[in-house]
């Protein structure tokens, strides 16, 4: 029978040279060299006033190394980072065997809000000196991530006030029940827990009242009031493909040559249109006059295209109907009709009659301004000069008495179990659109060259988000407040850029 050497995993004392653990060509070696020889951290060092009095502080350079190395390994918890600084040889090597407490690590990350932009810019400048920025095309996109906030504790001021009153009524009801039990002399089996619950409800109602007094209503360009949040008022409710989240949008501008992030910012709004111009302004110092900026339909608006035209920025911004005009996507309807294989396991509903009724299936008489549906019912007019995306149309709506009992509901409505009546719009043909910049952008992006250039956008920016979300396990922001979340987002983007430097033989 073969004999093998014994594998002994018991603890032991080993001579370890910490500096030799930083192997050239690795992320940790590039990070160590970068911070020690390239970064200017004088602004961080100026925060300390312990030259003559006070205990020695942890070196900001060492703290930055620890945080960035931890983020590159998918660790964001301060307690987890504290543990690996004690147990992991690699973290011992990069920190010089310093062992900061989790409170020190958390305070350091929170305190980077003012200096993070300058540090992030230094990394980009180093990437530029290494020849990693091509300046031919910059792709802009964003990812919506949950924040450290409760979605259930959001609402308008009126909704939050109503919630506080409901809690106060509940407290009165519970106290009244206690008094009645005491008057009858009945022993309360759950009296102690009930009193504790009453205290919790009182504190919750008091905190809501204090929040309403100290925070003004959040205004929005579209809605009269945006919903506030009791746990993180800077966060916002955002619609995603997997439901509504309470969080932030992490936006990034990525160079197409080597996927270097040249601009990054976390925004507390689900509207991507407001992010386009600021993201371009941040990336302009690293662009040339011939740099092409690309973005998807979420960033499209006439105002944005007008601003880019006035600034002389070369851009390809898709509109919502770009794919419907592209013959390469003419068969996409059959894929959209099926269920989502990842999140919807229910079978696709079977529609008889060959699909949904389209506007051309309705009888529209322009002379009499009447509209008859395929079932023979008359629709009433909602307006003859309605405007959508700069195009004027005549809108009609069905009556409940006709639509609700109609046998053709499944062929007429996309969600017949939710929608009561059908609406249909007839656009005026032959009229020029007032959205001149949109029309120019459509012609540009629908050309053969425009489609070829825009086709590179998804291969430029999406792998970056895949690296951050999957490889670095960035599935949510753990800090609260827009400035702190922006700090955390820039730190992760720095990790991505430093990783690119290490792959291109930096510090070897």
Coordinates of C-alpha atoms in Angstrom, one line a residue:
X1 CA 0.0 0.0 0.0
X2 CA 1.3 3.4 -1.0
X3 CA 2.6 5.7 1.8
X4 CA 2.3 9.5 1.7
X5 CA 3.6 12.3 3.8
X6 CA 1.4 13.4 6.6
X7 CA -0.6 16.6 6.0
X8 CA -0.6 18.5 9.3
X9 CA -3.0 21.5 9.4
X10 CA -2.4 22.3 13.1
X11 CA -1.3 25.9 14.1
X12 CA 2.4 26.7 14.0
X13 CA 4.9 29.5 14.1
X14 CA 6.4 30.2 10.6
X15 CA 9.0 32.8 9.6
X16 CA 7.2 35.1 7.2
X17 CA 8.7 38.0 5.3
X18 CA 5.7 40.3 4.8
X19 CA 7.2 42.3 1.9
X20 CA 7.7 39.1 -0.2
X21 CA 3.9 38.3 0.0
X22 CA 3.3 41.2 -2.4
X23 CA 4.1 39.3 -5.6
X24 CA 4.8 41.5 -8.7
X25 CA 1.9 41.4 -11.2
X26 CA -0.8 41.0 -8.6
X27 CA -3.4 43.5 -7.5
X28 CA -2.0 43.9 -4.1
X29 CA 1.5 44.7 -5.4
X30 CA 0.2 47.3 -7.8
X31 CA -1.9 48.8 -5.0
X32 CA 1.1 48.9 -2.6
X33 CA 3.4 50.6 -5.1
X34 CA 0.7 53.0 -6.3
X35 CA -0.2 54.4 -2.9
X36 CA 3.4 54.6 -1.6
X37 CA 5.0 56.1 -4.7
X38 CA 2.3 57.9 -6.7
X39 CA -0.5 59.1 -4.4
X40 CA -0.5 62.5 -2.6
X41 CA -2.3 61.9 0.6
X42 CA -1.2 65.1 2.3
X43 CA -4.9 66.2 2.6
X44 CA -5.7 63.1 4.6
X45 CA -2.6 63.5 6.8
X46 CA -3.6 67.1 7.5
X47 CA -6.6 65.9 9.5
X48 CA -4.4 64.7 12.3
X49 CA -3.3 67.1 15.1
X50 CA -1.2 64.7 17.2
X51 CA 2.3 66.0 16.6
X52 CA 3.0 66.7 20.3
X53 CA 0.0 65.3 22.1
X54 CA -2.4 62.4 21.6
X55 CA -1.9 58.7 20.7
X56 CA -0.3 57.7 17.4
X57 CA -2.8 57.3 14.6
X58 CA -3.0 54.8 11.8
X59 CA -1.3 55.9 8.6
X60 CA -4.0 57.0 6.1
X61 CA -2.0 55.3 3.3
X62 CA -2.2 52.0 5.2
X63 CA -5.9 52.4 5.9
X64 CA -6.6 53.1 2.2
X65 CA -4.6 50.0 1.2
X66 CA -6.6 47.8 3.6
X67 CA -10.0 49.1 2.4
X68 CA -9.2 48.8 -1.3
X69 CA -7.7 45.3 -0.9
X70 CA -10.8 44.3 1.0
X71 CA -13.2 45.7 -1.6
X72 CA -11.2 43.9 -4.3
X73 CA -11.9 40.6 -2.4
X74 CA -15.6 41.4 -2.1
X75 CA -15.5 42.3 1.6
X76 CA -17.3 45.5 2.6
X77 CA -18.1 44.8 6.2
X78 CA -15.8 46.6 8.7
X79 CA -15.9 43.7 11.1
X80 CA -14.9 41.3 8.3
X81 CA -12.0 43.6 7.3
X82 CA -10.9 43.8 10.9
X83 CA -10.8 40.0 11.1
X84 CA -8.7 39.5 8.0
X85 CA -6.2 42.0 9.2
X86 CA -5.6 39.7 12.1
X87 CA -5.8 36.3 10.3
X88 CA -4.8 36.8 6.6
X89 CA -1.1 37.0 5.8
X90 CA -1.8 39.1 2.7
X91 CA -3.5 41.8 4.7
X92 CA -0.8 41.7 7.3
X93 CA 1.8 42.3 4.5
X94 CA 0.1 45.2 2.9
X95 CA -0.7 46.9 6.3
X96 CA 2.6 46.1 8.0
X97 CA 0.8 43.9 10.5
X98 CA -1.3 46.8 11.8
X99 CA -4.7 45.7 13.1
X100 CA -7.2 48.6 13.1
X101 CA -10.5 48.0 14.8
X102 CA -13.7 47.9 12.8
X103 CA -14.8 51.2 14.2
X104 CA -11.6 52.8 12.9
X105 CA -12.1 51.3 9.5
X106 CA -15.7 52.5 9.2
X107 CA -14.8 56.0 10.4
X108 CA -12.0 56.2 7.8
X109 CA -14.3 55.3 4.9
X110 CA -17.0 57.7 6.1
X111 CA -14.4 60.5 6.4
X112 CA -13.1 60.2 2.8
X113 CA -16.0 62.3 1.3
X114 CA -13.9 65.4 0.7
X115 CA -10.7 63.7 -0.6
X116 CA -12.1 60.8 -2.6
X117 CA -12.5 62.8 -5.8
X118 CA -8.9 63.9 -5.8
X119 CA -7.7 60.4 -5.1
X120 CA -9.9 58.9 -7.8
X121 CA -8.6 61.4 -10.3
X122 CA -5.0 60.5 -9.4
X123 CA -5.7 56.9 -10.4
X124 CA -7.1 58.0 -13.7
X125 CA -4.1 60.2 -14.4
X126 CA -1.8 57.3 -13.7
X127 CA -3.9 55.2 -16.2
X128 CA -3.5 58.0 -18.7
X129 CA 0.3 58.0 -18.3
X130 CA 0.4 54.2 -18.8
X131 CA -1.4 54.7 -22.1
X132 CA -4.6 53.0 -21.0
X133 CA -7.1 55.7 -22.1
X134 CA -7.7 55.7 -25.9
X135 CA -10.1 58.7 -26.0
X136 CA -11.9 57.3 -29.1
X137 CA -15.2 56.5 -27.3
X138 CA -16.6 56.9 -23.8
X139 CA -19.7 54.9 -22.9
X140 CA -22.0 56.2 -20.1
X141 CA -24.3 53.9 -18.1
X142 CA -25.5 53.4 -14.6
X143 CA -26.5 50.6 -12.2
X144 CA -29.2 50.9 -9.6
X145 CA -28.3 49.3 -6.3
X146 CA -30.2 49.0 -3.0
X147 CA -29.0 51.3 -0.2
X148 CA -28.9 51.0 3.6
X149 CA -32.5 52.1 3.9
X150 CA -35.9 50.6 4.5
X151 CA -38.2 50.8 1.5
X152 CA -41.2 50.5 4.0
X153 CA -40.2 53.7 5.7
X154 CA -40.6 56.0 2.7
X155 CA -43.5 58.2 1.7
X156 CA -44.6 61.8 1.2
X157 CA -44.9 64.1 4.2
X158 CA -48.7 63.5 4.2
X159 CA -48.2 59.7 4.1
X160 CA -45.7 59.8 6.9
X161 CA -47.9 62.1 9.0
X162 CA -50.8 59.6 8.4
X163 CA -48.5 56.8 9.5
X164 CA -47.6 58.6 12.7
X165 CA -51.3 59.2 13.5
X166 CA -52.1 55.6 12.9
X167 CA -49.3 54.5 15.3
X168 CA -50.5 57.0 18.0
X169 CA -54.1 55.6 17.6
X170 CA -52.7 52.1 18.1
X171 CA -50.8 53.2 21.3
X172 CA -54.1 54.7 22.7
X173 CA -55.9 51.6 21.9
X174 CA -53.3 49.4 23.7
X175 CA -53.2 51.7 26.7
X176 CA -57.0 51.7 26.9
X177 CA -57.0 47.9 26.8
X178 CA -54.5 47.8 29.7
X179 CA -56.6 50.1 31.8
X180 CA -59.7 48.0 31.2
X181 CA -57.8 44.9 32.2
X182 CA -56.5 46.5 35.3
X183 CA -60.0 47.7 36.3
X184 CA -61.4 44.2 35.9
X185 CA -58.5 42.8 38.0
X186 CA -57.5 40.4 35.3
X187 CA -53.9 39.2 35.3
X188 CA -52.1 40.2 32.1
X189 CA -50.0 37.3 30.8
X190 CA -48.4 39.4 28.1
X191 CA -48.5 42.7 30.1
X192 CA -44.7 43.1 30.2
X193 CA -44.3 42.5 26.5
X194 CA -47.2 44.8 25.7
X195 CA -45.7 47.6 27.7
X196 CA -42.4 47.1 25.8
X197 CA -44.4 47.3 22.5
X198 CA -46.1 50.5 23.6
X199 CA -42.7 52.1 24.3
X200 CA -41.4 51.0 20.8
X201 CA -44.5 52.5 19.1
X202 CA -44.2 55.7 21.0
X203 CA -40.6 56.1 20.0
X204 CA -41.4 55.3 16.4
X205 CA -44.2 57.9 16.2
X206 CA -41.9 60.5 17.9
X207 CA -39.1 59.9 15.4
X208 CA -41.6 60.3 12.5
X209 CA -42.8 63.6 14.0
X210 CA -39.2 64.8 14.5
X211 CA -38.3 63.9 10.9
X212 CA -41.2 65.8 9.5
X213 CA -40.3 68.9 11.5
X214 CA -36.6 68.8 10.5
X215 CA -36.8 67.8 6.9
X216 CA -38.5 69.8 4.1
X217 CA -40.5 68.2 1.4
X218 CA -38.5 66.8 -1.5
X219 CA -39.4 68.4 -4.8
X220 CA -39.1 66.9 -8.2
X221 CA -39.3 68.2 -11.7
X222 CA -42.1 65.8 -12.7
X223 CA -44.0 65.2 -9.5
X224 CA -45.1 67.8 -7.0
X225 CA -43.3 65.9 -4.2
X226 CA -40.8 63.1 -4.1
X227 CA -41.1 60.5 -1.3
X228 CA -38.9 61.0 1.7
X229 CA -37.2 58.1 3.6
X230 CA -36.9 57.9 7.4
X231 CA -33.7 55.9 7.4
X232 CA -31.8 57.6 4.5
X233 CA -33.5 60.6 3.1
X234 CA -31.0 61.0 0.3
X235 CA -32.0 57.6 -1.2
X236 CA -34.8 57.2 -3.7
X237 CA -37.3 54.6 -4.8
X238 CA -36.2 53.2 -8.2
X239 CA -37.8 50.8 -10.6
X240 CA -35.6 48.0 -11.8
X241 CA -36.2 44.8 -13.8
X242 CA -36.5 42.9 -10.6
X243 CA -38.9 45.3 -8.8
X244 CA -38.7 48.6 -6.9
X245 CA -35.7 49.2 -4.7
X246 CA -34.7 51.9 -2.2
X247 CA -31.2 53.0 -3.1
X248 CA -28.9 54.9 -5.4
X249 CA -27.7 54.9 -9.0
X250 CA -24.0 54.3 -9.5
X251 CA -23.1 56.0 -12.8
X252 CA -19.8 55.5 -14.7
X253 CA -18.2 56.8 -17.9
X254 CA -15.9 54.1 -19.4
X255 CA -13.2 54.4 -22.0
X256 CA -13.5 51.8 -24.8
X257 CA -9.8 51.1 -25.2
X258 CA -9.1 49.3 -21.9
X259 CA -12.4 49.8 -20.0
X260 CA -10.9 52.4 -17.7
X261 CA -13.5 54.3 -15.6
X262 CA -12.9 58.0 -16.3
X263 CA -15.8 59.4 -14.3
X264 CA -17.9 58.0 -11.5
X265 CA -20.6 59.3 -9.3
X266 CA -23.5 57.9 -7.2
X267 CA -26.7 59.8 -7.6
X268 CA -29.8 59.7 -5.5
X269 CA -32.3 59.8 -8.3
X270 CA -33.8 57.1 -10.5
X271 CA -33.9 59.5 -13.5
X272 CA -31.0 58.9 -15.8
X273 CA -31.7 61.8 -18.0
X274 CA -30.4 64.2 -15.4
X275 CA -27.1 62.4 -15.2
X276 CA -25.9 62.7 -18.8
X277 CA -24.5 66.2 -18.9
X278 CA -22.8 66.0 -15.5
X279 CA -21.1 62.7 -16.4
X280 CA -19.9 64.2 -19.6
X281 CA -18.5 67.2 -17.8
X282 CA -16.6 65.0 -15.4
X283 CA -15.1 63.1 -18.2
X284 CA -14.2 66.0 -20.4
X285 CA -10.7 66.6 -18.9
X286 CA -9.7 63.1 -20.2
X287 CA -11.4 63.4 -23.6
X288 CA -10.3 64.9 -26.8
X289 CA -12.2 66.9 -29.4
X290 CA -12.9 63.7 -31.4
X291 CA -14.1 61.6 -28.4
X292 CA -17.5 60.1 -29.0
X293 CA -19.8 59.8 -26.0
X294 CA -22.5 57.0 -26.1
X295 CA -25.4 56.3 -23.9
X296 CA -28.6 54.2 -24.0
X297 CA -32.2 55.4 -24.2
X298 CA -32.5 56.1 -20.5
X299 CA -30.3 59.2 -21.0
X300 CA -32.2 60.5 -24.1
X301 CA -34.1 63.8 -24.0
X302 CA -34.4 66.7 -26.3
X303 CA -32.9 69.0 -23.7
X304 CA -29.9 66.8 -23.3
X305 CA -29.3 66.6 -27.0
X306 CA -29.7 70.4 -27.3
X307 CA -27.1 70.9 -24.6
X308 CA -24.6 68.5 -26.2
X309 CA -25.1 70.2 -29.6
X310 CA -24.5 73.7 -28.1
X311 CA -21.3 72.4 -26.4
X312 CA -20.0 70.7 -29.6
X313 CA -19.9 67.3 -28.0
X314 CA -19.9 64.3 -30.4
X315 CA -22.5 61.8 -29.1
X316 CA -24.7 58.9 -30.0
X317 CA -27.7 58.7 -27.6
X318 CA -30.2 56.1 -28.4
X319 CA -34.0 56.8 -28.2
X320 CA -36.7 54.5 -27.1
X321 CA -37.7 53.4 -30.6
X322 CA -34.2 52.8 -32.0
X323 CA -34.5 49.0 -32.0
X324 CA -37.9 49.1 -33.6
X325 CA -36.3 50.9 -36.6
X326 CA -33.4 48.4 -36.8
X327 CA -34.2 45.5 -39.1
X328 CA -31.8 43.3 -37.0
X329 CA -34.4 43.3 -34.2
X330 CA -37.4 42.7 -36.4
X331 CA -38.0 39.3 -34.7
X332 CA -37.6 40.5 -31.1
X333 CA -41.3 40.4 -30.5
X334 CA -41.4 36.6 -30.3
X335 CA -38.9 36.6 -27.5
X336 CA -40.6 39.4 -25.5
X337 CA -43.9 37.4 -25.7
X338 CA -42.5 34.5 -23.7
X339 CA -42.0 34.4 -19.9
X340 CA -38.8 35.5 -18.3
X341 CA -36.9 32.2 -17.8
X342 CA -35.1 33.5 -14.6
X343 CA -37.9 35.2 -12.6
X344 CA -41.2 34.1 -14.1
X345 CA -41.8 30.4 -14.0
X346 CA -45.5 30.6 -15.0
X347 CA -46.3 29.6 -18.6
X348 CA -47.0 32.4 -21.0
X349 CA -50.7 33.2 -21.5
X350 CA -52.1 31.9 -24.7
X351 CA -53.8 34.6 -26.8
X352 CA -56.2 33.6 -29.5
X353 CA -56.6 35.7 -32.5
X354 CA -52.9 36.3 -33.4
X355 CA -51.9 39.0 -30.8
X356 CA -53.0 42.4 -29.5
X357 CA -55.1 44.8 -31.5
X358 CA -53.0 47.7 -32.9
X359 CA -54.3 51.2 -33.7
X360 CA -54.7 50.2 -37.4
X361 CA -57.3 47.7 -36.2
X362 CA -59.5 50.5 -35.0
X363 CA -61.7 52.5 -37.4
X364 CA -60.8 56.2 -37.1
X365 CA -62.7 58.8 -39.1
X366 CA -60.8 62.1 -39.2
X367 CA -63.8 64.0 -40.5
X368 CA -66.2 63.1 -37.7
X369 CA -63.5 62.5 -35.1
X370 CA -64.9 59.2 -34.2
X371 CA -63.3 55.8 -33.4
X372 CA -64.8 52.3 -33.5
X373 CA -63.0 49.4 -31.8
X374 CA -62.8 45.9 -33.4
X375 CA -65.7 44.8 -31.2
X376 CA -67.9 47.5 -32.7
X377 CA -68.1 49.9 -29.7
X378 CA -67.5 53.6 -29.9
X379 CA -64.7 55.2 -28.0
X380 CA -64.9 58.8 -26.7
X381 CA -62.3 61.4 -27.5
X382 CA -59.8 62.5 -24.8
X383 CA -58.3 65.3 -26.8
X384 CA -57.4 66.1 -30.4
X385 CA -54.1 67.9 -29.7
X386 CA -52.3 65.7 -27.2
X387 CA -48.5 65.7 -27.4
X388 CA -46.1 62.8 -26.8
X389 CA -42.3 63.2 -27.5
X390 CA -43.1 66.3 -29.5
X391 CA -45.6 64.6 -31.8
X392 CA -49.3 65.6 -31.8
X393 CA -52.0 62.9 -31.7
X394 CA -55.7 62.4 -31.2
X395 CA -56.4 60.1 -28.2
X396 CA -59.5 57.9 -27.7
X397 CA -60.6 55.9 -24.6
X398 CA -63.1 53.1 -24.3
X399 CA -66.1 53.2 -21.9
X400 CA -66.2 50.8 -18.9
X401 CA -69.7 49.6 -19.9
X402 CA -68.2 48.4 -23.2
X403 CA -64.7 47.3 -22.3
X404 CA -65.3 45.4 -19.0
X405 CA -67.7 42.8 -20.4
X406 CA -66.1 42.6 -23.8
X407 CA -65.1 39.1 -25.0
X408 CA -62.0 40.5 -26.8
X409 CA -60.3 41.9 -23.7
X410 CA -57.4 39.4 -23.9
X411 CA -56.7 40.5 -27.5
X412 CA -57.1 44.2 -26.8
X413 CA -55.3 44.9 -23.4
X414 CA -51.8 44.0 -22.4
X415 CA -52.9 43.4 -18.8
X416 CA -56.6 42.7 -18.9
X417 CA -56.7 41.7 -15.2
X418 CA -55.4 45.2 -14.2
X419 CA -56.5 47.6 -17.0
X420 CA -60.2 48.3 -17.3
X421 CA -60.4 50.2 -20.6
X422 CA -58.4 50.5 -23.8
X423 CA -56.8 53.7 -24.9
X424 CA -55.6 54.3 -28.5
X425 CA -53.8 57.2 -30.1
X426 CA -53.6 58.3 -33.8
X427 CA -50.6 60.4 -34.6
X428 CA -50.9 63.2 -37.2
X429 CA -48.9 62.1 -40.2
X430 CA -46.9 64.3 -42.5
X431 CA -46.1 66.9 -39.8
X432 CA -42.5 67.7 -39.0
X433 CA -41.5 67.0 -35.4
X434 CA -40.5 70.0 -33.3
X435 CA -37.8 67.9 -31.7
X436 CA -35.1 68.9 -34.1
X437 CA -32.2 67.6 -32.1
X438 CA -33.9 64.2 -31.7
X439 CA -34.5 63.9 -35.4
X440 CA -30.8 64.7 -36.1
X441 CA -29.7 62.1 -33.6
X442 CA -32.1 59.5 -35.1
X443 CA -30.5 60.0 -38.5
X444 CA -27.0 59.8 -37.1
X445 CA -27.6 56.6 -35.0
X446 CA -29.7 54.9 -37.7
X447 CA -26.8 55.2 -40.3
X448 CA -24.5 52.2 -40.9
X449 CA -21.6 53.9 -39.2
X450 CA -23.8 55.0 -36.3
X451 CA -25.0 51.5 -35.6
X452 CA -21.5 50.1 -35.8
X453 CA -20.2 52.7 -33.3
X454 CA -23.1 52.4 -31.0
X455 CA -22.8 48.6 -31.0
X456 CA -19.5 48.9 -29.2
X457 CA -21.2 50.6 -26.2
X458 CA -22.5 47.6 -24.5
X459 CA -19.2 45.7 -24.8
X460 CA -17.5 48.7 -23.3
X461 CA -19.5 49.5 -20.2
X462 CA -21.4 46.3 -19.2
X463 CA -18.3 44.2 -18.5
X464 CA -17.3 46.9 -16.0
X465 CA -20.5 46.6 -14.1
X466 CA -20.3 42.8 -14.3
X467 CA -16.8 43.0 -12.7
X468 CA -18.0 45.2 -9.9
X469 CA -21.3 43.4 -9.2
X470 CA -20.2 39.8 -9.6
X471 CA -16.5 39.6 -9.1
X472 CA -16.3 42.2 -6.4
X473 CA -19.8 41.3 -5.0
X474 CA -21.1 44.8 -4.9
X475 CA -24.8 44.1 -4.5
X476 CA -25.7 47.0 -2.3
X477 CA -24.4 50.2 -0.7
X478 CA -23.8 49.9 3.0
X479 CA -23.4 53.6 3.9
X480 CA -26.1 56.2 4.2
X481 CA -26.2 59.6 2.7
X482 CA -25.4 60.6 -0.9
X483 CA -21.8 61.8 -0.1
X484 CA -20.9 58.6 1.7
X485 CA -22.5 56.4 -0.9
X486 CA -20.6 58.4 -3.6
X487 CA -17.4 57.7 -1.6
X488 CA -18.1 53.9 -1.6
X489 CA -18.9 53.9 -5.3
X490 CA -15.7 55.7 -6.2
X491 CA -13.6 53.3 -4.0
X492 CA -15.0 50.4 -6.0
X493 CA -14.3 52.1 -9.3
X494 CA -10.8 52.8 -8.1
X495 CA -10.4 49.0 -7.4
X496 CA -11.5 48.3 -11.0
X497 CA -9.0 50.8 -12.4
X498 CA -6.1 49.6 -10.2
X499 CA -6.9 46.1 -11.3
X500 CA -6.5 47.2 -14.9
X501 CA -3.1 48.7 -14.1
X502 CA -2.0 45.4 -12.5
X503 CA -3.1 43.5 -15.6
X504 CA -1.0 45.8 -17.8
X505 CA 2.2 45.2 -16.0
X506 CA 2.2 48.2 -13.7
X507 CA 4.8 47.8 -10.9
X508 CA 6.5 44.7 -12.4

